[in-house]
mmCIF file of C-alpha atoms in Angstrom:
data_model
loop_
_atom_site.group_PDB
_atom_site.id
_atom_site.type_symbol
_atom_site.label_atom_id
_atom_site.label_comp_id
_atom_site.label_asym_id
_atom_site.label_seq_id
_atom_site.Cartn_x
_atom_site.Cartn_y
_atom_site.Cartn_z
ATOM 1 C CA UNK A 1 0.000 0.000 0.000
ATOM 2 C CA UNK A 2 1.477 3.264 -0.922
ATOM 3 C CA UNK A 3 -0.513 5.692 0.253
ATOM 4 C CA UNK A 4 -0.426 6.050 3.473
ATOM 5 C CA UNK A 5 -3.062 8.597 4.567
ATOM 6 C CA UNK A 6 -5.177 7.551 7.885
ATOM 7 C CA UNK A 7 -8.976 7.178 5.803
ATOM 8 C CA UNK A 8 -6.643 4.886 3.048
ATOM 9 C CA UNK A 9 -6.666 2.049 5.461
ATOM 10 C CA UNK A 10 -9.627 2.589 7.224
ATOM 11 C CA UNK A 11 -11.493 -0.632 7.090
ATOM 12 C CA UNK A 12 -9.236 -2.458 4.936
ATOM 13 C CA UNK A 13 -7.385 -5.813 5.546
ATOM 14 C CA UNK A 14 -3.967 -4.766 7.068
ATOM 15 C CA UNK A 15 -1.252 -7.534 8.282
ATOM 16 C CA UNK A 16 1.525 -7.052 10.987
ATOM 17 C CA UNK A 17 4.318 -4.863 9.436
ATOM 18 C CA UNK A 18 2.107 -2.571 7.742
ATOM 19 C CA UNK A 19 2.569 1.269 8.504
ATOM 20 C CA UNK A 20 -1.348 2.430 8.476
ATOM 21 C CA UNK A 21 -0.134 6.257 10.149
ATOM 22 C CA UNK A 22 2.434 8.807 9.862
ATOM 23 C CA UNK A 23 2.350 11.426 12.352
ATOM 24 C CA UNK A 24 4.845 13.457 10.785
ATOM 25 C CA UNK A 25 2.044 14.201 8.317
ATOM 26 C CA UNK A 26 -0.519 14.564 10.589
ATOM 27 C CA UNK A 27 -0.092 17.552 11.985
ATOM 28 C CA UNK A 28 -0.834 18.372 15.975
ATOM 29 C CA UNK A 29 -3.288 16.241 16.070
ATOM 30 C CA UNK A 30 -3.097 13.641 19.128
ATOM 31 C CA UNK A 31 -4.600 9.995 18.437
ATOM 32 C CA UNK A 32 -5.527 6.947 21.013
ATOM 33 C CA UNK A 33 -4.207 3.788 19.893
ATOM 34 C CA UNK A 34 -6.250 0.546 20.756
ATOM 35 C CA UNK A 35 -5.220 -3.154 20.115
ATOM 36 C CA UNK A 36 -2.859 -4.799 17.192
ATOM 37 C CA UNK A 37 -1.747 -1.161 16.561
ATOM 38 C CA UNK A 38 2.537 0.015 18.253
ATOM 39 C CA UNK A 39 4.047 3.344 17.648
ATOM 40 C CA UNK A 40 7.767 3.318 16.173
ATOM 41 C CA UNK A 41 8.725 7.216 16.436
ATOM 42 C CA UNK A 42 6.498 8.486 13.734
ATOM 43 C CA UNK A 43 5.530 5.332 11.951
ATOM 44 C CA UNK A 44 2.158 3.345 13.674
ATOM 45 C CA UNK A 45 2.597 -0.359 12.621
ATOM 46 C CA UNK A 46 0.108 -3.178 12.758
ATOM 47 C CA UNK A 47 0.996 -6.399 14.988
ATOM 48 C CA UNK A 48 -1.758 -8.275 14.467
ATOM 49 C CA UNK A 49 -3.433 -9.403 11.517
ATOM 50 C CA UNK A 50 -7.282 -7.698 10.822
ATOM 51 C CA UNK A 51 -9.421 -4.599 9.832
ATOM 52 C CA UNK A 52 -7.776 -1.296 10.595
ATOM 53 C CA UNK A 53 -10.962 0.475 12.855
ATOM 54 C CA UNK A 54 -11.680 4.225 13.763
ATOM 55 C CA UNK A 55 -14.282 6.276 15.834
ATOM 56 C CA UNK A 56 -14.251 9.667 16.432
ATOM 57 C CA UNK A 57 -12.472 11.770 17.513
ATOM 58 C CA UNK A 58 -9.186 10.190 16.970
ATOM 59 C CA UNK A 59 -9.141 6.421 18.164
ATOM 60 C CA UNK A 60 -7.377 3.525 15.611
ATOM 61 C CA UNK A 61 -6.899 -0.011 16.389
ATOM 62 C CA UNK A 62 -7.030 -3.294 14.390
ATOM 63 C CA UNK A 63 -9.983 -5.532 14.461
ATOM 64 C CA UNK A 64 -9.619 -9.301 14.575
ATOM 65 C CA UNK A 65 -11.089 -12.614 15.129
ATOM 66 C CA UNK A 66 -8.812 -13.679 18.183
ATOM 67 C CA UNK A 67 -10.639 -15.991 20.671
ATOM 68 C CA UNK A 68 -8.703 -14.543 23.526
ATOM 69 C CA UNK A 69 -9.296 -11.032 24.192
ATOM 70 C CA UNK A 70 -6.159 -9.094 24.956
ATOM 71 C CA UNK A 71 -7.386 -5.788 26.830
ATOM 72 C CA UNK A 72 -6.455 -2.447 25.675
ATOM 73 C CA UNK A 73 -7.317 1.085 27.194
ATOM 74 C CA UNK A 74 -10.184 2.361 26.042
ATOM 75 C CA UNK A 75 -12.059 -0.359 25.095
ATOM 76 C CA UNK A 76 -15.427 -0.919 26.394
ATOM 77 C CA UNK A 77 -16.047 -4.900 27.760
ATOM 78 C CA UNK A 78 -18.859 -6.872 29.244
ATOM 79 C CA UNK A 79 -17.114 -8.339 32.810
ATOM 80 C CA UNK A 80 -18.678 -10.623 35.349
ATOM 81 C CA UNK A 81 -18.255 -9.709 38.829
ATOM 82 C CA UNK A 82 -15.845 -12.855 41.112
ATOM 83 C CA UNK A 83 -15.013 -11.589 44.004
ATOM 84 C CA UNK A 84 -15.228 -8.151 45.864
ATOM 85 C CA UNK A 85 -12.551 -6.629 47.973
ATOM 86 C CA UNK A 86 -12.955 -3.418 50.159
ATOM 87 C CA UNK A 87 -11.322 -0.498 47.743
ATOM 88 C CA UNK A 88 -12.352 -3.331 44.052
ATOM 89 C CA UNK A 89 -13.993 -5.504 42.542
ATOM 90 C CA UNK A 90 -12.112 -8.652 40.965
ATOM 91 C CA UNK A 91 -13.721 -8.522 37.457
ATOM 92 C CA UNK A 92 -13.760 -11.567 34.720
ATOM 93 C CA UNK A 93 -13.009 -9.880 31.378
ATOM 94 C CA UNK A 94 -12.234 -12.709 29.465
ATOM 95 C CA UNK A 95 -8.789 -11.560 29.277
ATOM 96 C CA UNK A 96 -5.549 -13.711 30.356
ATOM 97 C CA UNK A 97 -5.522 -11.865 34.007
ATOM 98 C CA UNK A 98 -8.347 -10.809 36.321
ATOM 99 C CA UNK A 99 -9.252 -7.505 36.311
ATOM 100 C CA UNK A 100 -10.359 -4.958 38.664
ATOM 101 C CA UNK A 101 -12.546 -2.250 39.020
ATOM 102 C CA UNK A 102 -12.257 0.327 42.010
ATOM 103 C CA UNK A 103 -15.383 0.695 44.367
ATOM 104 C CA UNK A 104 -15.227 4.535 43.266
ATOM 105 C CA UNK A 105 -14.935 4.440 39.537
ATOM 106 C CA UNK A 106 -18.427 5.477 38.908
ATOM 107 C CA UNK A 107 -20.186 8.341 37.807
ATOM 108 C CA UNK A 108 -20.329 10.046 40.842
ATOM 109 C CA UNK A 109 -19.003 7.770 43.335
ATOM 110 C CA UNK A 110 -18.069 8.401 47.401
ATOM 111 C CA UNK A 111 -17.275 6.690 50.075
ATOM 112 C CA UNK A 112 -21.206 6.512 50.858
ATOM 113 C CA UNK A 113 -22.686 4.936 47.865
ATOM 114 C CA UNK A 114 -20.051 2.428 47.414
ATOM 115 C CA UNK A 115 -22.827 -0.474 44.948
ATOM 116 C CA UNK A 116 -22.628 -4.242 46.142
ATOM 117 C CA UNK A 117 -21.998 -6.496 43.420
ATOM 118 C CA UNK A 118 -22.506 -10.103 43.648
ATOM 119 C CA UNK A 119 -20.456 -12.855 42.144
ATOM 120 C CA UNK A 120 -22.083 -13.207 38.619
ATOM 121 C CA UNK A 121 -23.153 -9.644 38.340
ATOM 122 C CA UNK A 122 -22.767 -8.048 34.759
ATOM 123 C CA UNK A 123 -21.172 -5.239 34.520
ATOM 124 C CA UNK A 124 -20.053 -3.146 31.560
ATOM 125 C CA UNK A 125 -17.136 -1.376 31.894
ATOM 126 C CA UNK A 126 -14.120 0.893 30.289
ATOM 127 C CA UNK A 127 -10.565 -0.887 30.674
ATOM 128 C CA UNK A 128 -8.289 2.213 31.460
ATOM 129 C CA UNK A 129 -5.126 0.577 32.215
ATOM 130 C CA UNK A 130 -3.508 -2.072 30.491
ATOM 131 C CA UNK A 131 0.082 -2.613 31.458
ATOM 132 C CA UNK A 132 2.178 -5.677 30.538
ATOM 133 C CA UNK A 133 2.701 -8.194 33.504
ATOM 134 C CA UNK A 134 -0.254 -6.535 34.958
ATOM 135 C CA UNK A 135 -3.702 -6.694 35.914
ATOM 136 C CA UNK A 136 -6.219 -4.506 34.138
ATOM 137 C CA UNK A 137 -8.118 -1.546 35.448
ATOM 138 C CA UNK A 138 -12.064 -1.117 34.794
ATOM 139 C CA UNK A 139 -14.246 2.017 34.668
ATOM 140 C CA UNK A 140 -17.936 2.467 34.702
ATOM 141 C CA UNK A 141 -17.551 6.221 33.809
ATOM 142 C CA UNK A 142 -18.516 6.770 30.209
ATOM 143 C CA UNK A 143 -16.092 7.287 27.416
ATOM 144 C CA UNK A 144 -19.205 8.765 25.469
ATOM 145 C CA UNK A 145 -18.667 6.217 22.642
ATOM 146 C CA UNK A 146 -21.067 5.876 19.491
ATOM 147 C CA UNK A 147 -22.236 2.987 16.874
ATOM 148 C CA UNK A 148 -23.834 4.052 13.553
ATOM 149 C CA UNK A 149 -25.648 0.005 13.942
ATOM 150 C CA UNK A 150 -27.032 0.882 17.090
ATOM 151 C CA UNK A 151 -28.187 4.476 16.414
ATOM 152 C CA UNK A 152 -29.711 3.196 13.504
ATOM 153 C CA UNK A 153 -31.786 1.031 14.977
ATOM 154 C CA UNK A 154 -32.511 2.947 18.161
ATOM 155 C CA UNK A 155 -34.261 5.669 15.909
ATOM 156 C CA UNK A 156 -36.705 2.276 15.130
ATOM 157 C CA UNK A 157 -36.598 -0.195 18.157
ATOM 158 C CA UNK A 158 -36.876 -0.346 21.670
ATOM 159 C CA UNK A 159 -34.214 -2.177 23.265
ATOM 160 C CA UNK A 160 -31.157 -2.405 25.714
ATOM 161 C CA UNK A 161 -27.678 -3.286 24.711
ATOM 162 C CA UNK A 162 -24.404 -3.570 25.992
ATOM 163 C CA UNK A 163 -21.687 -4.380 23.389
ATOM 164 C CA UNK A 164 -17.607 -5.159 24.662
ATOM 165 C CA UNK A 165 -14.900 -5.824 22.633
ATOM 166 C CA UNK A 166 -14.080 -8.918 24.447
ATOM 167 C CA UNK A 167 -16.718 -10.801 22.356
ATOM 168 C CA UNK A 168 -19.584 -10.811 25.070
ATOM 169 C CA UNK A 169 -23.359 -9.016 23.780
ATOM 170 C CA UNK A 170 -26.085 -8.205 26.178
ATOM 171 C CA UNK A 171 -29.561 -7.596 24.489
ATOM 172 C CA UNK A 172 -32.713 -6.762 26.275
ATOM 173 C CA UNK A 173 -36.164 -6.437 24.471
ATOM 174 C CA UNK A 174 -39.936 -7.037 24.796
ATOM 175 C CA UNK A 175 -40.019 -9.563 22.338
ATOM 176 C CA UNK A 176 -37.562 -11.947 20.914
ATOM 177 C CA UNK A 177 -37.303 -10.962 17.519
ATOM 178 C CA UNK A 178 -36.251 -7.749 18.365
ATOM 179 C CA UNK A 179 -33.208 -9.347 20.567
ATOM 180 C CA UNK A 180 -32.838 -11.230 17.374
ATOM 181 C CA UNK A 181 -32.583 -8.483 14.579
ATOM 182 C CA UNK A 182 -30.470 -6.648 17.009
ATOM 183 C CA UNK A 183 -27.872 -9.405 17.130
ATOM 184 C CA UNK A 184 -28.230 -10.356 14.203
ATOM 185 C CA UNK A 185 -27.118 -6.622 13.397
ATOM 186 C CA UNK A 186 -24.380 -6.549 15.039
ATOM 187 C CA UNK A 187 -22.926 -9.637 13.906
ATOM 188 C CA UNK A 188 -23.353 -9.047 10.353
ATOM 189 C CA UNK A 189 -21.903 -5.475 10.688
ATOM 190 C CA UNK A 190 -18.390 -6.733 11.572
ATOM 191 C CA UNK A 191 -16.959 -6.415 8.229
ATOM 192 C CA UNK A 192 -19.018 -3.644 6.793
ATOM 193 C CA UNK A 193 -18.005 -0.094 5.913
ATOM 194 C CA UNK A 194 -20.641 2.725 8.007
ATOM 195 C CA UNK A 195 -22.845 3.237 4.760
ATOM 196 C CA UNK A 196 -22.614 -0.487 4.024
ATOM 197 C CA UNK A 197 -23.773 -1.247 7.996
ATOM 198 C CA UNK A 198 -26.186 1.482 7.233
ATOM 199 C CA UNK A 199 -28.055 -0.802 4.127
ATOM 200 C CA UNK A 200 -27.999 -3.675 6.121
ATOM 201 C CA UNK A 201 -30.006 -2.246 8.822
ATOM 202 C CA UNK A 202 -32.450 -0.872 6.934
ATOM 203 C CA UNK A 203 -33.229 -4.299 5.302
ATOM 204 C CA UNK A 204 -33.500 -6.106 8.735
ATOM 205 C CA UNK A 205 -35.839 -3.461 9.800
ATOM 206 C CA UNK A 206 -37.814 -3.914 6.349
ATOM 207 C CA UNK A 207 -38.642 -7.556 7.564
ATOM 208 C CA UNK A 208 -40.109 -6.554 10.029
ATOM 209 C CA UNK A 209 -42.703 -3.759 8.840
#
């Protein structure tokens, strides 16, 4: 690939050794980067085969089929509750380590309204550290994410969703062909371009009209 501008690779198949960035030609502007994605002075390489992936404002990372999730910060997972600790929670991300998720990282949390979580609990959370040789770090606080699938079909249906990058989906609906369409949405969209995800959507919601 020769050019390589940021939107040249967005969505395409990229493999590790490809340089998808230059931030010698991108100005001042300051970019997050997520999984399968290392910085090399100026050059961003990919380390892992898959889709090069960006939301707005400035997040990249590479998209794969991986069973085992490998967190990264920023990313936004489903985790079941194991254990709970006085200052954490011990949180099962589906990740090679535990992680854990301080009593006060929640919008608004104090010492007084510490929540009680349950072993099993679902939770869906932010990872915000990531370290090497280290457990993870959870946040509920929001990262004030968006997904053109979802919006889509929230301007249509009635539902409740929590999507993480660590594979697990949490639908909730009044009827089951809504939680249906709705995953059936999201897995279809995985290799789709936003205007392609866009079509699909609208034919899923044609079935049912």
């Amino acid at each position: 690939m020769e050019d390589n501008k940021p939107a040249s690779f967005i969505d395409q198949l990229v493999v590790p050794g490809d340089v998808v960035l230059d931030l010698s030609k991108m100005g001042n502007q300051t970019i997050k980067l997520g999984g399968g994605l290392h910085q090399d002075c100026d050059a961003i390489t990919v380390t892992k085969a898959g889709r090069l992936r960006f939301s707005k404002p400035n997040k990249y990372w590479v998209e794969s089929s991986q069973k085992r999730y490998v967190p990264c910060v920023e990313d936004t997972v489903l985790g079941i509750v194991v254990d709970s600790k006085a200052d954490n929670f011990l949180v099962d991300i589906k990740g090679p380590a535990m992680a854990f998720l301080p009593v006060l990282a929640f919008e608004g949390g104090t010492r007084r309204n510490i929540p009680k979580f349950e072993a099993g609990t679902l939770l869906y959370v932010r990872v915000v550290k990531a370290n090497t040789g280290m457990n993870p770090e959870l946040s509920c606080t929001d990262a004030h994410l968006t997904c053109p699938v979802l919006e889509a079909l929230g301007k249509k249906l009635s539902f409740e969703i929590a999507v993480g990058l660590n594979g697990r989906v949490w639908v909730n609906a009044s009827s089951p062909s809504t939680v249906i369409l709705v995953a059936n949405a999201i897995m279809n969209s995985e290799s789709l371009s936003v205007v392609q995800q866009k079509i699909m959507v609208d034919k899923l919601l044609q079935r049912i009209q």
